[in-house]
Tab-separated table of C-alpha atoms and ligand atoms in Angstrom:
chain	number	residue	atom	x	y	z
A	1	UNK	CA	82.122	380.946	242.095
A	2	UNK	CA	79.303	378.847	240.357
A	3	UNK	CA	81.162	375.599	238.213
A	4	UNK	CA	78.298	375.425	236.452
A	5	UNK	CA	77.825	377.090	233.298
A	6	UNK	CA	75.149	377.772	230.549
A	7	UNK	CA	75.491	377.289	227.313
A	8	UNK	CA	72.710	378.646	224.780
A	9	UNK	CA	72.782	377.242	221.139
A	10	UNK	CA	72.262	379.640	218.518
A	11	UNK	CA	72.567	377.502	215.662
A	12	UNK	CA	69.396	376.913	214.572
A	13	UNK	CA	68.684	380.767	214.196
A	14	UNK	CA	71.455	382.815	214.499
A	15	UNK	CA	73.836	380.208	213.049
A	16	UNK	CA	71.425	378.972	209.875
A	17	UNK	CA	69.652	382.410	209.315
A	18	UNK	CA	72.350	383.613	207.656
A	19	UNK	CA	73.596	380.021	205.731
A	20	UNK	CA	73.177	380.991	201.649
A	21	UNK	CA	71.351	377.159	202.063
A	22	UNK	CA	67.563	377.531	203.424
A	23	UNK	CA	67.182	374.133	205.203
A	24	UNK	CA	63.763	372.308	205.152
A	25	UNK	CA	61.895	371.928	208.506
A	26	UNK	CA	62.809	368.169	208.773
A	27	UNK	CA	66.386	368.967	208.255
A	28	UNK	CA	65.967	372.030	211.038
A	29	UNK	CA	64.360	369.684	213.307
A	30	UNK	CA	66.474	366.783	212.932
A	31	UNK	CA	69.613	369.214	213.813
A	32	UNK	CA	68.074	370.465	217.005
A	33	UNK	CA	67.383	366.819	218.165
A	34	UNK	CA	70.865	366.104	217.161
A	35	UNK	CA	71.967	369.322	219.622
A	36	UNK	CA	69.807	367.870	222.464
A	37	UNK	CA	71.395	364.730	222.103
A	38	UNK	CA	74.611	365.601	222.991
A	39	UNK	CA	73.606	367.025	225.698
A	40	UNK	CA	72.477	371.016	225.507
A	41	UNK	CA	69.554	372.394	227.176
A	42	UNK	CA	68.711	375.744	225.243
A	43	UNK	CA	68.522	376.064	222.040
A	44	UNK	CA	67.215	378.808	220.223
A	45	UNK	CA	64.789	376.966	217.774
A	46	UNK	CA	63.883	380.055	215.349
A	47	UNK	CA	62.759	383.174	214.379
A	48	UNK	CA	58.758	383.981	213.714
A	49	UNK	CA	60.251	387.366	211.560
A	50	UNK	CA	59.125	388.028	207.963
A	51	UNK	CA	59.940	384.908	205.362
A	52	UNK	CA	60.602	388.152	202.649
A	53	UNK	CA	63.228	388.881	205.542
A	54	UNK	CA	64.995	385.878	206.363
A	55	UNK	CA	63.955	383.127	204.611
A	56	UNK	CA	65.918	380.589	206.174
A	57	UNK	CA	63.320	380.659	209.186
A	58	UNK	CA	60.525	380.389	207.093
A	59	UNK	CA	57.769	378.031	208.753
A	60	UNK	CA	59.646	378.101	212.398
A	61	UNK	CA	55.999	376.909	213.832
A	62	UNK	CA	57.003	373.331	211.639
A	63	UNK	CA	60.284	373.335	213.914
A	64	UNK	CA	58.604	373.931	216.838
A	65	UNK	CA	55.982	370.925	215.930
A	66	UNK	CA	58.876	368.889	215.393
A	67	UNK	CA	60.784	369.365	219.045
A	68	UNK	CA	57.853	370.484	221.346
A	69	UNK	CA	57.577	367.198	222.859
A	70	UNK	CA	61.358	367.423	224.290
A	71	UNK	CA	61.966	368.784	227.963
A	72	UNK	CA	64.904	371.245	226.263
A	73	UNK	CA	63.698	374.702	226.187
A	74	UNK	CA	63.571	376.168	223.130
A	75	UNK	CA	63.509	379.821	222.007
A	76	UNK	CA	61.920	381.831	218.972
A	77	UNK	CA	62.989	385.146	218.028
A	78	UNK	CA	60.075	387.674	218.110
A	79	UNK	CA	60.656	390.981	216.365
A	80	UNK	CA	57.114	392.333	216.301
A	81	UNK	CA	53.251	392.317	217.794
A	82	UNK	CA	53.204	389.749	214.390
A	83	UNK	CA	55.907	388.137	215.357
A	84	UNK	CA	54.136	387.421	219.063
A	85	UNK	CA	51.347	386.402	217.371
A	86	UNK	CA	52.624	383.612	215.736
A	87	UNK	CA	54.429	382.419	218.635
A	88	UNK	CA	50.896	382.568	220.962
A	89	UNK	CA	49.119	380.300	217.887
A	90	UNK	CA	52.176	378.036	218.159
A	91	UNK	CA	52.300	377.627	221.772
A	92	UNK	CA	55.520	377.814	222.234
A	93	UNK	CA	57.348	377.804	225.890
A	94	UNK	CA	60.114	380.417	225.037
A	95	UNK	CA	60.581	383.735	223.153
A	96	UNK	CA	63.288	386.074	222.738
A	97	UNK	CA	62.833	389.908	222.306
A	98	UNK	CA	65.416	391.805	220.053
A	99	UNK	CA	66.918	395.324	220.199
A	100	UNK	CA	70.293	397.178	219.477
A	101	UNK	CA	72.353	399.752	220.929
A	102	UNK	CA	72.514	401.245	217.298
A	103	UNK	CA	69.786	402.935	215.844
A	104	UNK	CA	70.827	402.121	212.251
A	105	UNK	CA	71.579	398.703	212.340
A	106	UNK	CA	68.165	398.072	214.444
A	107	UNK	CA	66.038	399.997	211.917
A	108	UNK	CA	67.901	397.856	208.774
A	109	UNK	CA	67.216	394.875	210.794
A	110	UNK	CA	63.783	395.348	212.118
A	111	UNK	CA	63.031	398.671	210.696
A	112	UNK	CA	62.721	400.478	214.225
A	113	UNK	CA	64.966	402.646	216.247
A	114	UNK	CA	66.129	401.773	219.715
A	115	UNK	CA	63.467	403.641	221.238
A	116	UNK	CA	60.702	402.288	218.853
A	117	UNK	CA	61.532	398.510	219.794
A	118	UNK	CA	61.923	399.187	223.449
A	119	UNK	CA	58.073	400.403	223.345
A	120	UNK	CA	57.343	397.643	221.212
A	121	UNK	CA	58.767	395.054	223.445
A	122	UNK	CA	57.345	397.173	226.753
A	123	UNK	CA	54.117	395.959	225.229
A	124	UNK	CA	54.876	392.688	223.796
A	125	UNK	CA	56.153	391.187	227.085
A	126	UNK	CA	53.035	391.122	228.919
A	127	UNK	CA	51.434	390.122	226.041
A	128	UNK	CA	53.196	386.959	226.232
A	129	UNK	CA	53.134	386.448	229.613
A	130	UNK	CA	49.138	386.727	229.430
A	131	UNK	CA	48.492	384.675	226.737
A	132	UNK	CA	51.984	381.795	226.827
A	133	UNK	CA	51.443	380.305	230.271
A	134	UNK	CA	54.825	380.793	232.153
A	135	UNK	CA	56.584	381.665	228.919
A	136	UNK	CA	60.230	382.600	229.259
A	137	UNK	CA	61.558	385.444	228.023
A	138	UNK	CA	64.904	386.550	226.617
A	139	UNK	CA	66.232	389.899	225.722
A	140	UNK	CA	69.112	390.293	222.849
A	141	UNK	CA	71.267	393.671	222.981
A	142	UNK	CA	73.130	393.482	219.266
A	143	UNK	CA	75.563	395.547	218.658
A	144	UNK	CA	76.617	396.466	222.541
A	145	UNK	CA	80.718	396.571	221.437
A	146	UNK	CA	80.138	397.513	218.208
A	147	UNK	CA	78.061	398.252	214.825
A	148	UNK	CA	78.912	397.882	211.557
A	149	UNK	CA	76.937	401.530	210.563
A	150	UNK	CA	77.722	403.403	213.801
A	151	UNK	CA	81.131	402.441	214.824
A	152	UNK	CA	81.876	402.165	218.378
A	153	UNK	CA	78.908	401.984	220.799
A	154	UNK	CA	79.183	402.811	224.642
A	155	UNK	CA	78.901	400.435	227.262
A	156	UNK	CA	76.837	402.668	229.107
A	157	UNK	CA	74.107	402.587	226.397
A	158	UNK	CA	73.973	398.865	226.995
A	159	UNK	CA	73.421	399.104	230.601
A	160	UNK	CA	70.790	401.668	230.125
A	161	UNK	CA	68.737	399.092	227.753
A	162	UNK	CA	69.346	395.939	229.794
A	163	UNK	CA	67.758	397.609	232.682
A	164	UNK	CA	64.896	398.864	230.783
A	165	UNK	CA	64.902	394.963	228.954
A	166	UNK	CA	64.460	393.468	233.023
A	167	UNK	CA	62.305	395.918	234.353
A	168	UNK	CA	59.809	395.446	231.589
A	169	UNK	CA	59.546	391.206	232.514
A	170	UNK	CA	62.665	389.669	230.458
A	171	UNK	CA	63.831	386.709	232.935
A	172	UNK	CA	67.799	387.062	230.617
A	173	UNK	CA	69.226	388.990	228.758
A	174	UNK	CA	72.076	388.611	226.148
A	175	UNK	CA	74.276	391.670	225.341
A	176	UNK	CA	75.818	390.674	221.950
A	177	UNK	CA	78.709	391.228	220.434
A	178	UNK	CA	77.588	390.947	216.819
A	179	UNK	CA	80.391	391.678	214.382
A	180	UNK	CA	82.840	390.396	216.706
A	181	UNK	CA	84.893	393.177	217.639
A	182	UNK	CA	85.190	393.204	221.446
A	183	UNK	CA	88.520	393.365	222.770
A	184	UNK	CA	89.040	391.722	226.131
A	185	UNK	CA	89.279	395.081	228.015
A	186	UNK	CA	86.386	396.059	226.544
A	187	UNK	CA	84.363	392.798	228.130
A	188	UNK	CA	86.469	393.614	231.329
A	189	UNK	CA	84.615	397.346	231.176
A	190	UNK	CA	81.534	396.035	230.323
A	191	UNK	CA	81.138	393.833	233.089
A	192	UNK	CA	82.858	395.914	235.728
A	193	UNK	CA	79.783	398.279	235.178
A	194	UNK	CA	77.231	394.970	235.499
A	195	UNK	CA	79.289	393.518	238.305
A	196	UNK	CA	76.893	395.305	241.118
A	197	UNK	CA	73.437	394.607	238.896
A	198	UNK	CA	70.920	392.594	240.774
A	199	UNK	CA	70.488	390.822	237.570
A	200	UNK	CA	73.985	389.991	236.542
A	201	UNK	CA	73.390	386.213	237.539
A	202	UNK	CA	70.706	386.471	234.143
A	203	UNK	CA	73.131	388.056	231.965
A	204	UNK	CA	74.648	385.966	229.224
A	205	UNK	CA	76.859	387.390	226.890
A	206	UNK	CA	76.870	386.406	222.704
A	207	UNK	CA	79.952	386.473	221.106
A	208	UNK	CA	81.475	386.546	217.497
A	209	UNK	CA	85.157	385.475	216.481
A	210	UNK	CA	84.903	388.025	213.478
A	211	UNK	CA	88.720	388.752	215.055
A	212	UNK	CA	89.483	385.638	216.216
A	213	UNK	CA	88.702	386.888	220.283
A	214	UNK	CA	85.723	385.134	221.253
A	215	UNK	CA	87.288	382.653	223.145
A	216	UNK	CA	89.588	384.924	224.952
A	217	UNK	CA	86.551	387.155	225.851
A	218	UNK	CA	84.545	384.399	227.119
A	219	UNK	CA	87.973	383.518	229.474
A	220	UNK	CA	87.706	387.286	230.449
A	221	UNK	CA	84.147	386.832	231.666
A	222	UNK	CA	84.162	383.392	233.314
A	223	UNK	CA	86.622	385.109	235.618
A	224	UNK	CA	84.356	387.899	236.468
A	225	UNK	CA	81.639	385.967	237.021
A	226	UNK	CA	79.071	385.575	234.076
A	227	UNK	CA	78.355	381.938	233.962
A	228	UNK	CA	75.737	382.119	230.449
A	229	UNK	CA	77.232	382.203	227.100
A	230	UNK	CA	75.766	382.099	223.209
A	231	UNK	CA	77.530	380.222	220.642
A	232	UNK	CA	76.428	378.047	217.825
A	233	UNK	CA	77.685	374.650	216.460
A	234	UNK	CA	80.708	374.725	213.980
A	235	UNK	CA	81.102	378.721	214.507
A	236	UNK	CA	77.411	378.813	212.324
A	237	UNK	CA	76.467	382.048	211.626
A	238	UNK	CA	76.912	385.743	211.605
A	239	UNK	CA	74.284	388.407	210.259
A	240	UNK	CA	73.005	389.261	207.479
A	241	UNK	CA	72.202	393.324	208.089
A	242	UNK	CA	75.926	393.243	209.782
A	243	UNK	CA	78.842	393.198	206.829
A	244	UNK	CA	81.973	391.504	208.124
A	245	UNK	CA	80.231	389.485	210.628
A	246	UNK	CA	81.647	386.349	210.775
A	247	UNK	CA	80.101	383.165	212.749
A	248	UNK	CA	79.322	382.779	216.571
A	249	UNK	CA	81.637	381.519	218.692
A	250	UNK	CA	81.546	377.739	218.042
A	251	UNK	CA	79.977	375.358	220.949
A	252	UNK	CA	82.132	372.656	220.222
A	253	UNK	CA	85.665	375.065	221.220
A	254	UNK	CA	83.429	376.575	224.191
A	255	UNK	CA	83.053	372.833	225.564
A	256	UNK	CA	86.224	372.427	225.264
A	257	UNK	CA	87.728	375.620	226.952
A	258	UNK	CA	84.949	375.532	229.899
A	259	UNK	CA	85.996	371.610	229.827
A	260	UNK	CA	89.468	372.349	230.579
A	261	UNK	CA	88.974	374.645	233.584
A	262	UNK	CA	86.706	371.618	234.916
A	263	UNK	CA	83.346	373.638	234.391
A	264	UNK	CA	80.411	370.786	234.248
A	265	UNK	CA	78.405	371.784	230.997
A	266	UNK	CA	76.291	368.547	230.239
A	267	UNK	CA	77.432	368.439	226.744
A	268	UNK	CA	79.488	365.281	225.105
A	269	UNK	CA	81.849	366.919	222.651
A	270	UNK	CA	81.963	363.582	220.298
A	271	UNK	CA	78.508	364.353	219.961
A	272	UNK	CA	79.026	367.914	219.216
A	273	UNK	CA	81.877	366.799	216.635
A	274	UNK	CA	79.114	364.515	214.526
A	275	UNK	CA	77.180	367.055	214.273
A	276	UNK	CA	79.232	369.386	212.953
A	277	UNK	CA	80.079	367.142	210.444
A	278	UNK	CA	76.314	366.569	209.605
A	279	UNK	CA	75.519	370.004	209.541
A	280	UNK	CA	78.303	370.410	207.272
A	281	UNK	CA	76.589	368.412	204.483
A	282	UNK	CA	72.950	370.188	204.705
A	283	UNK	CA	74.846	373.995	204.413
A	284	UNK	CA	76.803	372.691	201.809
A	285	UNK	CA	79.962	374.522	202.864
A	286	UNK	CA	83.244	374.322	205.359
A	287	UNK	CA	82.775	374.895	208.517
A	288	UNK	CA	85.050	377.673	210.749
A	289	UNK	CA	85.317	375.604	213.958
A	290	UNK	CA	89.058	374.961	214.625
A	291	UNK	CA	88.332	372.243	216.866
A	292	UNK	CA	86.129	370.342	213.796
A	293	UNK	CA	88.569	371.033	211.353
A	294	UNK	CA	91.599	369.679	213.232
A	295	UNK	CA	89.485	366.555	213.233
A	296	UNK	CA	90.547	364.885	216.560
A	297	UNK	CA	90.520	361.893	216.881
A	298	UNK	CA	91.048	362.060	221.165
A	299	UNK	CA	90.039	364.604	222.922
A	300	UNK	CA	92.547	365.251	225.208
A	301	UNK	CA	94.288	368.154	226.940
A	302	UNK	CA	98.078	368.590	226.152
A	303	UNK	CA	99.950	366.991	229.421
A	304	UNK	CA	96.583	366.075	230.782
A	305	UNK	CA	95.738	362.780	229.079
A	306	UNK	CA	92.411	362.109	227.990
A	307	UNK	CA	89.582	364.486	228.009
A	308	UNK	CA	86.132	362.407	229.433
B	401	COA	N1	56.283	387.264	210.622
B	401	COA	C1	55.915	387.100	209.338
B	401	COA	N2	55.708	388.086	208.493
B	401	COA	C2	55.837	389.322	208.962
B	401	COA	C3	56.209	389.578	210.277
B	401	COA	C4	56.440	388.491	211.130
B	401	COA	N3	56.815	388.641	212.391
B	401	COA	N4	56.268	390.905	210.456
B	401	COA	C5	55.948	391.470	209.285
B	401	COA	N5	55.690	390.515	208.379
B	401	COA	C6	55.323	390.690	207.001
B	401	COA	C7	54.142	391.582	206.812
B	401	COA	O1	52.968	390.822	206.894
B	401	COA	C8	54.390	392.123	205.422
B	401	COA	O2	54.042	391.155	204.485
B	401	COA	P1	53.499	391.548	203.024
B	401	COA	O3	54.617	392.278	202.359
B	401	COA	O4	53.184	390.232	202.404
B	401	COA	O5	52.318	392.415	203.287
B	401	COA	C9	55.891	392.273	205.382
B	401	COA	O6	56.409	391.336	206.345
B	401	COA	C10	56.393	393.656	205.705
B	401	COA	O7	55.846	394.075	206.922
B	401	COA	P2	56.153	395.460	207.633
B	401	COA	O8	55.323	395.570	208.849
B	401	COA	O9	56.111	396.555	206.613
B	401	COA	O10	57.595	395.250	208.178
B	401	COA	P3	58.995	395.557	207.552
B	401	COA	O11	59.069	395.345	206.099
B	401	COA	O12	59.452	396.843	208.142
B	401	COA	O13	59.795	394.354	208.246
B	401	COA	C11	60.300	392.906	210.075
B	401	COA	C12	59.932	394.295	209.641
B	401	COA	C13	60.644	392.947	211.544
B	401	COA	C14	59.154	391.983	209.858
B	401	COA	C15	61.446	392.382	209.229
B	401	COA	O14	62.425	393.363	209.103
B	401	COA	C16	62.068	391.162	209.826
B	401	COA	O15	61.471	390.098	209.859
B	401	COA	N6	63.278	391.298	210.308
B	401	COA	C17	63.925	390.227	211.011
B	401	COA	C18	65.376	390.326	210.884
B	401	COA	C19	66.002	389.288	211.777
B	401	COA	O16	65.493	388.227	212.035
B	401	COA	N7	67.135	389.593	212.297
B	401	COA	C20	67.705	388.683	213.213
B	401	COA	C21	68.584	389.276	214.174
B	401	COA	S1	70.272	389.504	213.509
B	402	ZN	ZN1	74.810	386.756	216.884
């Protein structure tokens, strides 16, 4: 199996969108070139969604301005035909298309059901692909373990939409746990029904550590194959239409993990570590990382000696 893995940085949008601190567009761009400096190749810039909505990624076409000149690709969430439109007038090189498996926590967060976005995606995609010259496209399943309105969700109702998400044009697609509440077994069942997919190599899966089982359930799917995971500097993040939510999975303790079982990922983690710490200062609040709060001063694996 593949030692190569992908990491996708959600920071910038998933982490900051739901920081009580809006940061300014220099401060937004100044992160993301801090990300790319240590090393990681996708990064999910921001969202082009209502400012009434989420005001934290108000003016994402400034971010964009600011890092469009790097090779990194960068991603902006794009909830609606509006949405789209803003992306085509901003050029940019990467979009990412939202739904649910939960009706109710898709129509509080984008006011649509399942079926609604699906059609609304169905046409958005080729509108992208017509009008963004070899634009790449990413679909997001929330809730696919869980939702905070609906309770449980079955697996099978994530399979369902990540076929429909490939056959209309998405090139990936990220099934998300988004109030962290995935149990190992329940990754183990989810991917033992994606195992035989012809697009399971594009399948990257998002995870929370609302319980503290992110890590664990990112072990679980390394050894079943899925090599493209979601997490976001300094466990940023969470939801803001999901109560409970606590951050993503944080990048720095997902470098170190995939690190440890000798996976090459690109990324320095001293890098990672600084910019934790600088993040730390614009949201004006701790951090949940483990690995940033222990503060280390090496990097090294117990009985190992010193991480490179
Ligand atoms: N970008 C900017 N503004 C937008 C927009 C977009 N993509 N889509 C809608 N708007 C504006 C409309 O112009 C309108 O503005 P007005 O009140 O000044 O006239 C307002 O938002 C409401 O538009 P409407 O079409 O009635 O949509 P809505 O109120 O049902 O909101 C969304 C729908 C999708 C725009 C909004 O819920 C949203 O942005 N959600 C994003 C949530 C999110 O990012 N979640 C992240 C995943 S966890
Ligand atoms: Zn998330």
């Amino acid at each position: 199996m593949s030692k190569k893995v992908k990491i996708v940085e959600v920071g910038p949008r998933d982490g900051l969108q739901n920081e009580m601190k809006t940061l300014s567009v220099t401060d937004r761009v100044e992160f993301i070139q801090r990300l790319v400096k240590s090393g990681l190749k996708f990064v999910e810039g921001g969202s082009f969604v209502s400012p009434k909505a989420i005001p934290q990624m108000m003016d994402s076409e400034g971010v964009w301005e600011g890092i469009k000149n790097l090779k990194e690709d960068f991603s902006f969430l794009v909830p609606n035909e509006r949405g789209l439109e803003r992306a085509i007038f901003a050029k940019v090189k990467s979009i990412s298309v939202f739904t649910a498996t939960s009706n109710e926590f898709n129509q509080k967060n984008i006011g649509m059901s399942v079926k609604e976005s699906l059609t609304v995606i169905k046409d958005l995609v080729p509108k992208a692909k017509e009008k963004l010259k070899k634009v790449r496209i990413r679909g997001y399943i929330s809730t696919a373990f869980g939702c905070p309105y609906e309770g449980p969700q079955k697996p099978h109702a994530t399979v369902k939409i990540l076929n429909d998400l490939f056959r209309m044009g998405c090139d990936e697609v990220s099934i998300g746990d988004t109030i962290g509440v995935a149990h190992p077994e329940d990754v183990k069942k989810m991917i033992g029904l994606l195992r035989r997919n012809k697009h399971f190599k594009k399948i990257a899966l998002h995870f929370h550590d609302t319980r503290g089982m992110a890590l664990v359930n990112i072990k679980t799917a390394l050894d079943l194959g899925i090599r493209i995971f979601d997490s976001a500097i300094g466990g940023l993040g969470g939801c803001p239409y999901a109560t409970g939510s606590s951050g993503n999975v944080a990048t720095e303790e997902v470098i170190w993990l995939l690190k440890g079982y000798g996976f090459s990922t690109g990324v320095s983690l001293e890098d990672l570590l600084e910019t934790s710490k600088w993040i730390e200062t614009k949201i004006e609040r701790r951090l949940r990382s483990k690995l940033y709060l222990s503060q280390p001063k090496r990097l090294f694996y117990g009985g190992r000696g010193r991480e490179s």
